[in-house]
Amino acid sequence: MKFAKLIRRNLFRNKLRTILTMLLLAVIFFFVATLLSILANFDSVSQAAAGTNRLVVQSAISLANMMPYAHEQKLRQLPGTVDTCKLQWIGAYYKDKKNFFANFAVDADKLATVFDDFQVTPKERADFLADRRGALVGTELMKRFGWKIGDRITLTRQIFPFDPELTIRGTYVHPVNTSSLYFHMEYFQEAIGNPGQVDMFWVKVRDAKQMAAMSQQIDAMFKNSDFPTETFTEKEFQQNFLSMMGNVKLLFTAVSSCAVFMVVLLAAITMSMSARERVTEIAVLKAIGFEQRLVLGIMLTEFILLTVIGGAVGSFGARLAFTVIDMGKLTQGFLQNFSVHAPTIALCLALSAGVGLIAGGLPAIRASNLSVVDGLRRVV
């Protein structure tokens, strides 16, 4: 600590360059923290199904192909099945196409048993069940559109030939899924002429250890039928859904790596300039008794402190910014409960320290290895 004053003065010997370097680092680490938080958000979506013991049964051809109701009776008869629920993606929007969100027709009376991690008050659940055109809406979606219980809304068709006219009867609370809307399967079937088909069956399984075996059993049962199936765990289904966008994780990781590599190069240029300017000063320090390791330690501390301050400003700035910016609204519910969490900040700080060590290592070593005579002789 007795060298803290020396480190501070050297750090800010060229105030403009130091401040600009810190700002550059802050901007880049703001960007990196945001990308890493998006990846963490994707992981939280895929991990949210842990412990729910649900299987998703869809057509083996594609998710868009529908299956007959008759499949459900066979699914119910499987040993280990607690309950089943039909789910249909509607794909409608509210007022404007930019107001797109996940909306489904569902067996309303099966929500409590199959989707038991959705928290709904007893009164609102009863009101939802009693109203054939009732809707159950996520808390983030209610906030986004300023809806209230009892509001009547109309969704606009994109896939099916009807515009759902609904009354909001309740809200649900869920750790991840906060921006979806559910309404009665009976209303959907009546509106499109009772085809008796649906694109997904969700199966609640009693024992998680049975899920792999049940998945194989379900697909084998319908393999030779006119409507073969493909069965996933909920976690696998969420991961497959995210993979439709391509390998986003690889893309974001690559972009983050490029950003860190770029900041290493920029920091190395700044630190090399700083080391060159101080050659004579370092020679004087060594002449009055400063050991080579001490000089090296002081310079590395200064360089690492520079990058860590920039990284801290950027990562903490990202955390503060996304408490104000509603990413759920901005991304139309794609990023739900988005935030920059402590592990992401810790990783950014570690990366920034690594940048300082790598970028400042060579200039610091070269400057500290310079002999007193050569240092005093050199004109900067």
Coordinates of C-alpha atoms in Angstrom, one line a residue:
M1 CA 0.0 0.0 0.0
K2 CA 3.0 2.4 0.5
F3 CA 3.3 2.6 -3.3
A4 CA -0.3 3.4 -3.9
K5 CA 0.4 7.1 -4.3
L6 CA 3.1 6.4 -6.9
I7 CA 0.8 4.0 -8.8
R8 CA -2.1 6.5 -8.7
R9 CA 0.1 9.4 -10.1
N10 CA 1.5 7.2 -12.8
L11 CA -1.9 6.0 -13.7
F12 CA -3.2 9.5 -14.3
R13 CA 0.0 11.1 -15.5
N14 CA -1.7 11.6 -18.9
K15 CA -5.3 12.2 -17.7
L16 CA -6.9 12.5 -21.1
R17 CA -5.3 9.2 -22.5
T18 CA -6.2 7.4 -19.3
I19 CA -9.8 8.5 -19.2
L20 CA -10.3 7.8 -22.9
T21 CA -8.8 4.3 -22.5
M22 CA -11.1 3.6 -19.5
L23 CA -14.1 4.8 -21.5
L24 CA -13.2 2.5 -24.4
L25 CA -12.7 -0.4 -22.0
A26 CA -16.0 0.4 -20.4
V27 CA -17.9 0.5 -23.7
I28 CA -16.4 -2.9 -24.8
F29 CA -17.1 -4.6 -21.5
F30 CA -20.7 -3.2 -21.4
F31 CA -21.1 -4.9 -24.8
V32 CA -19.4 -8.2 -23.5
A33 CA -21.5 -8.2 -20.3
T34 CA -24.7 -7.7 -22.4
L35 CA -23.8 -10.6 -24.7
L36 CA -22.9 -12.9 -21.8
S37 CA -26.1 -12.0 -20.0
I38 CA -28.1 -12.9 -23.1
L39 CA -26.4 -16.3 -23.2
A40 CA -27.2 -16.7 -19.4
N41 CA -30.8 -15.8 -20.2
F42 CA -31.0 -18.6 -22.8
D43 CA -29.5 -21.0 -20.3
S44 CA -32.0 -20.0 -17.7
V45 CA -34.9 -20.7 -20.1
S46 CA -33.6 -24.2 -21.0
Q47 CA -32.9 -25.0 -17.3
A48 CA -36.3 -23.7 -16.1
A49 CA -37.8 -27.1 -16.9
A50 CA -35.6 -28.9 -14.3
G51 CA -37.8 -30.8 -11.9
T52 CA -41.0 -30.3 -13.9
N53 CA -41.0 -33.9 -15.2
R54 CA -42.8 -33.0 -18.5
L55 CA -42.6 -34.6 -21.9
V56 CA -43.5 -32.8 -25.1
V57 CA -45.0 -35.0 -27.9
Q58 CA -45.1 -33.5 -31.3
S59 CA -45.4 -34.7 -34.9
A60 CA -42.2 -36.5 -36.2
I61 CA -42.6 -34.5 -39.4
S62 CA -42.5 -31.0 -37.9
L63 CA -44.0 -29.0 -35.1
A64 CA -46.4 -27.4 -37.6
N65 CA -48.0 -30.8 -38.4
M66 CA -51.0 -31.6 -36.2
M67 CA -51.9 -34.9 -34.5
P68 CA -55.3 -36.4 -33.7
Y69 CA -56.9 -36.3 -30.3
A70 CA -56.9 -40.1 -30.3
H71 CA -53.2 -40.0 -29.4
E72 CA -54.0 -38.5 -26.0
Q73 CA -56.0 -41.5 -24.8
K74 CA -53.1 -43.8 -25.5
L75 CA -50.7 -41.4 -23.7
R76 CA -53.0 -41.4 -20.6
Q77 CA -52.8 -45.2 -20.5
L78 CA -49.0 -45.4 -20.2
P79 CA -47.7 -46.4 -16.8
G80 CA -46.0 -43.4 -15.1
T81 CA -48.3 -40.8 -16.7
V82 CA -49.8 -38.4 -14.1
D83 CA -51.9 -36.4 -16.6
T84 CA -51.8 -35.0 -20.2
C85 CA -52.6 -31.6 -21.7
K86 CA -53.2 -30.5 -25.3
L87 CA -51.4 -27.3 -26.3
Q88 CA -51.8 -25.4 -29.6
W89 CA -49.6 -22.6 -30.8
I90 CA -51.9 -19.8 -32.2
G91 CA -49.3 -17.3 -33.4
A92 CA -51.7 -14.2 -33.3
Y93 CA -50.7 -10.7 -32.4
Y94 CA -52.3 -7.7 -30.5
K95 CA -53.3 -4.7 -32.6
D96 CA -50.0 -4.5 -34.5
K97 CA -47.6 -7.1 -35.9
K98 CA -44.8 -5.8 -33.7
N99 CA -46.9 -6.7 -30.7
F100 CA -46.2 -10.4 -31.1
F101 CA -46.0 -12.8 -28.2
A102 CA -46.5 -16.5 -27.4
N103 CA -50.2 -17.3 -27.3
F104 CA -51.7 -20.8 -26.9
A105 CA -54.9 -22.7 -26.8
V106 CA -54.8 -25.2 -23.8
D107 CA -56.9 -27.6 -21.9
A108 CA -57.7 -25.2 -19.2
D109 CA -58.7 -27.8 -16.6
K110 CA -55.3 -29.5 -17.0
L111 CA -53.1 -26.5 -16.2
A112 CA -53.1 -27.2 -12.5
T113 CA -51.9 -30.8 -12.9
V114 CA -49.6 -30.6 -15.9
F115 CA -48.2 -27.1 -15.6
D116 CA -48.1 -27.1 -11.8
D117 CA -45.2 -24.6 -11.7
F118 CA -47.5 -21.8 -12.9
Q119 CA -48.8 -20.0 -9.9
V120 CA -52.4 -18.7 -10.1
T121 CA -54.6 -17.6 -7.3
P122 CA -57.6 -19.9 -6.6
K123 CA -60.1 -17.1 -7.5
E124 CA -58.5 -16.2 -10.8
R125 CA -58.1 -19.9 -11.7
A126 CA -61.8 -20.5 -11.0
D127 CA -62.7 -17.4 -13.0
F128 CA -60.6 -18.6 -15.9
L129 CA -62.1 -22.0 -15.9
A130 CA -65.6 -20.6 -15.8
D131 CA -65.3 -18.4 -18.8
R132 CA -65.0 -20.2 -22.1
R133 CA -63.4 -17.1 -23.6
G134 CA -61.3 -16.4 -20.6
A135 CA -57.5 -15.9 -20.8
L136 CA -54.6 -16.4 -18.4
V137 CA -51.8 -14.0 -19.0
G138 CA -48.1 -13.7 -17.8
T139 CA -47.2 -10.8 -15.5
E140 CA -44.7 -9.3 -17.9
L141 CA -47.2 -9.3 -20.7
M142 CA -49.8 -7.6 -18.5
K143 CA -47.3 -4.9 -17.7
R144 CA -46.2 -4.5 -21.3
F145 CA -49.6 -3.7 -22.6
G146 CA -51.1 -2.2 -19.4
W147 CA -53.8 -4.8 -19.2
K148 CA -56.0 -5.4 -16.2
I149 CA -58.1 -8.3 -15.0
G150 CA -61.4 -8.1 -16.8
D151 CA -60.1 -6.3 -19.9
R152 CA -61.5 -7.6 -23.2
I153 CA -58.9 -8.0 -25.9
T154 CA -58.9 -9.2 -29.5
L155 CA -55.9 -11.0 -31.1
T156 CA -55.4 -10.8 -34.9
R157 CA -55.0 -14.0 -36.9
Q158 CA -51.8 -15.1 -38.7
I159 CA -52.3 -18.8 -39.0
F160 CA -55.8 -19.9 -38.2
P161 CA -59.0 -18.3 -39.7
F162 CA -60.3 -16.6 -36.6
D163 CA -59.5 -13.6 -34.4
P164 CA -59.6 -14.8 -30.7
E165 CA -61.8 -12.5 -28.7
L166 CA -60.8 -12.9 -25.0
T167 CA -61.4 -11.6 -21.5
I168 CA -58.5 -11.6 -19.1
R169 CA -59.5 -13.6 -16.1
G170 CA -56.2 -14.1 -14.4
T171 CA -52.5 -13.8 -14.3
Y172 CA -49.9 -16.4 -13.6
V173 CA -46.4 -16.2 -12.0
H174 CA -43.6 -18.2 -13.3
P175 CA -39.8 -18.0 -12.8
V176 CA -39.0 -17.7 -16.5
N177 CA -42.1 -17.7 -18.7
T178 CA -43.7 -14.4 -17.9
S179 CA -45.0 -13.2 -21.3
S180 CA -47.4 -15.8 -22.7
L181 CA -51.2 -16.0 -23.0
Y182 CA -53.4 -19.1 -22.7
F183 CA -57.0 -19.5 -23.5
H184 CA -59.5 -22.4 -23.8
M185 CA -58.9 -25.3 -26.2
E186 CA -62.7 -25.7 -26.6
Y187 CA -63.0 -22.1 -27.9
F188 CA -60.2 -22.7 -30.4
Q189 CA -61.7 -25.9 -31.7
E190 CA -65.2 -24.5 -32.1
A191 CA -63.8 -21.4 -33.9
I192 CA -62.0 -23.5 -36.5
G193 CA -64.7 -26.1 -36.9
N194 CA -63.7 -28.9 -34.5
P195 CA -61.0 -30.7 -36.5
G196 CA -60.0 -32.7 -33.4
Q197 CA -56.3 -32.2 -34.0
V198 CA -53.6 -30.4 -32.1
D199 CA -49.8 -29.8 -32.6
M200 CA -48.6 -30.8 -29.1
F201 CA -49.4 -33.1 -26.2
W202 CA -47.7 -32.4 -22.9
V203 CA -47.3 -35.4 -20.6
K204 CA -46.7 -35.0 -16.8
V205 CA -44.5 -37.9 -15.7
R206 CA -44.5 -39.3 -12.1
D207 CA -40.8 -40.2 -12.0
A208 CA -38.1 -38.2 -13.8
K209 CA -36.0 -41.4 -14.1
Q210 CA -38.7 -42.8 -16.4
M211 CA -38.7 -39.9 -18.8
A212 CA -36.1 -41.3 -21.2
A213 CA -37.8 -44.7 -21.4
M214 CA -41.3 -43.2 -21.8
S215 CA -40.0 -41.0 -24.6
Q216 CA -38.9 -44.1 -26.5
Q217 CA -42.0 -46.0 -25.7
I218 CA -44.3 -43.2 -27.0
D219 CA -42.4 -42.8 -30.3
A220 CA -42.4 -46.6 -30.7
M221 CA -46.2 -46.8 -30.1
F222 CA -47.0 -44.3 -32.9
K223 CA -44.1 -45.3 -35.2
N224 CA -46.2 -47.1 -37.8
S225 CA -49.3 -44.9 -37.5
D226 CA -50.4 -42.2 -39.9
F227 CA -49.2 -39.7 -37.4
P228 CA -45.8 -40.7 -36.0
T229 CA -44.4 -38.7 -33.1
E230 CA -41.2 -37.3 -31.7
T231 CA -41.0 -36.9 -28.0
F232 CA -38.7 -34.6 -26.0
T233 CA -38.2 -33.6 -22.4
E234 CA -39.2 -30.0 -21.8
K235 CA -35.6 -29.0 -21.5
E236 CA -34.8 -30.6 -24.8
F237 CA -37.8 -28.9 -26.4
Q238 CA -36.7 -25.5 -25.2
Q239 CA -33.2 -26.1 -26.5
N240 CA -34.5 -27.2 -29.9
F241 CA -36.7 -24.1 -30.1
L242 CA -33.7 -21.9 -29.4
S243 CA -31.7 -23.8 -32.0
M244 CA -34.2 -22.7 -34.7
M245 CA -32.4 -19.4 -34.6
G246 CA -29.1 -21.1 -35.4
N247 CA -26.1 -21.6 -33.1
V248 CA -26.7 -18.3 -31.2
K249 CA -24.4 -19.3 -28.4
L250 CA -21.5 -19.9 -30.8
L251 CA -22.2 -16.6 -32.5
F252 CA -22.3 -14.6 -29.3
T253 CA -19.3 -16.3 -27.8
A254 CA -17.3 -15.6 -31.0
V255 CA -18.3 -11.9 -30.9
S256 CA -17.4 -11.6 -27.2
S257 CA -14.1 -13.3 -27.9
C258 CA -13.4 -10.9 -30.7
A259 CA -14.3 -7.9 -28.6
V260 CA -11.9 -9.1 -25.8
F261 CA -9.1 -9.7 -28.3
M262 CA -9.7 -6.2 -29.8
V263 CA -9.5 -4.6 -26.4
V264 CA -6.2 -6.5 -25.6
L265 CA -4.6 -5.0 -28.7
L266 CA -5.9 -1.5 -28.0
A267 CA -4.8 -1.7 -24.3
A268 CA -1.4 -3.0 -25.4
I269 CA -0.9 0.1 -27.6
T270 CA -1.7 2.4 -24.8
M271 CA 0.4 0.6 -22.3
S272 CA 3.4 0.4 -24.6
M273 CA 3.2 4.2 -25.1
S274 CA 3.1 4.7 -21.3
A275 CA 6.1 2.4 -20.7
R276 CA 8.1 4.2 -23.4
E277 CA 7.5 7.6 -21.9
R278 CA 8.7 6.4 -18.5
V279 CA 12.0 4.7 -19.5
T280 CA 14.2 7.4 -17.9
E281 CA 12.0 7.6 -14.8
I282 CA 12.3 3.8 -14.3
A283 CA 16.0 4.0 -14.7
V284 CA 16.1 6.6 -11.9
L285 CA 14.0 4.4 -9.7
K286 CA 16.4 1.5 -10.2
A287 CA 19.3 3.8 -9.6
I288 CA 18.0 4.8 -6.2
G289 CA 17.4 1.2 -5.1
F290 CA 14.1 -0.1 -6.5
E291 CA 14.6 -3.8 -7.5
Q292 CA 13.6 -5.0 -10.9
R293 CA 10.7 -7.2 -9.5
L294 CA 9.4 -4.2 -7.6
V295 CA 9.4 -2.0 -10.7
L296 CA 7.7 -4.8 -12.7
G297 CA 5.1 -5.2 -9.9
I298 CA 4.3 -1.5 -9.8
M299 CA 3.9 -1.2 -13.5
L300 CA 1.7 -4.4 -13.8
T301 CA -0.5 -3.2 -10.9
E302 CA -1.0 0.1 -12.7
F303 CA -1.9 -1.5 -16.0
I304 CA -4.2 -4.1 -14.4
L305 CA -5.9 -1.4 -12.3
L306 CA -6.5 0.6 -15.5
T307 CA -8.3 -2.3 -17.3
V308 CA -10.2 -3.4 -14.2
I309 CA -11.6 0.1 -13.6
G310 CA -12.7 0.2 -17.2
G311 CA -14.2 -3.3 -16.9
A312 CA -16.0 -2.5 -13.7
V313 CA -17.5 0.7 -15.1
G314 CA -18.7 -1.2 -18.2
S315 CA -20.1 -4.3 -16.4
F316 CA -21.7 -2.4 -13.5
G317 CA -23.0 0.1 -16.0
A318 CA -24.7 -2.7 -17.9
R319 CA -26.3 -4.0 -14.7
L320 CA -27.6 -0.5 -13.9
A321 CA -28.8 0.2 -17.5
F322 CA -30.8 -3.0 -17.7
T323 CA -32.6 -2.3 -14.5
V324 CA -34.0 0.8 -16.4
I325 CA -34.3 -0.7 -19.9
D326 CA -37.1 -3.3 -20.1
M327 CA -35.5 -5.9 -22.4
G328 CA -38.7 -8.0 -22.3
K329 CA -40.6 -5.1 -23.9
L330 CA -37.8 -4.2 -26.2
T331 CA -37.5 -7.7 -27.5
Q332 CA -41.2 -8.4 -27.5
G333 CA -40.9 -11.0 -24.7
F334 CA -38.0 -12.9 -26.2
L335 CA -35.7 -12.0 -23.4
Q336 CA -37.7 -12.4 -20.2
N337 CA -36.5 -11.4 -16.7
F338 CA -33.3 -10.1 -18.3
S339 CA -30.6 -8.8 -16.0
V340 CA -26.8 -8.7 -15.7
H341 CA -26.1 -11.0 -12.7
A342 CA -23.2 -11.2 -10.3
P343 CA -21.5 -14.2 -12.0
T344 CA -21.4 -12.2 -15.3
I345 CA -19.9 -9.2 -13.6
A346 CA -17.3 -11.3 -11.9
L347 CA -16.4 -12.9 -15.2
C348 CA -16.0 -9.5 -16.9
L349 CA -13.8 -8.3 -14.0
A350 CA -11.6 -11.4 -14.4
L351 CA -11.4 -10.8 -18.1
S352 CA -10.5 -7.2 -17.6
A353 CA -7.7 -8.2 -15.2
G354 CA -6.5 -10.7 -17.8
V355 CA -6.5 -8.0 -20.4
G356 CA -4.3 -5.8 -18.2
L357 CA -1.9 -8.7 -17.5
I358 CA -1.6 -9.8 -21.1
A359 CA -1.5 -6.3 -22.7
G360 CA 0.7 -4.8 -20.1
G361 CA 3.0 -7.8 -19.4
L362 CA 5.4 -7.3 -22.3
P363 CA 5.8 -3.5 -22.0
A364 CA 6.3 -3.8 -18.2
I365 CA 8.9 -6.6 -18.6
R366 CA 10.8 -4.8 -21.3
A367 CA 10.8 -1.5 -19.3
S368 CA 11.8 -3.2 -16.0
N369 CA 14.7 -5.2 -17.7
L370 CA 16.2 -2.1 -19.1
S371 CA 19.6 -1.2 -17.5
V372 CA 20.1 2.0 -15.6
V373 CA 22.7 3.2 -18.1
D374 CA 20.5 2.5 -21.1
G375 CA 17.5 4.1 -19.5
L376 CA 19.3 7.3 -18.6
R377 CA 20.9 7.5 -22.0
R378 CA 17.6 7.1 -23.9
V379 CA 15.8 10.3 -25.0
V380 CA 12.0 9.9 -25.2

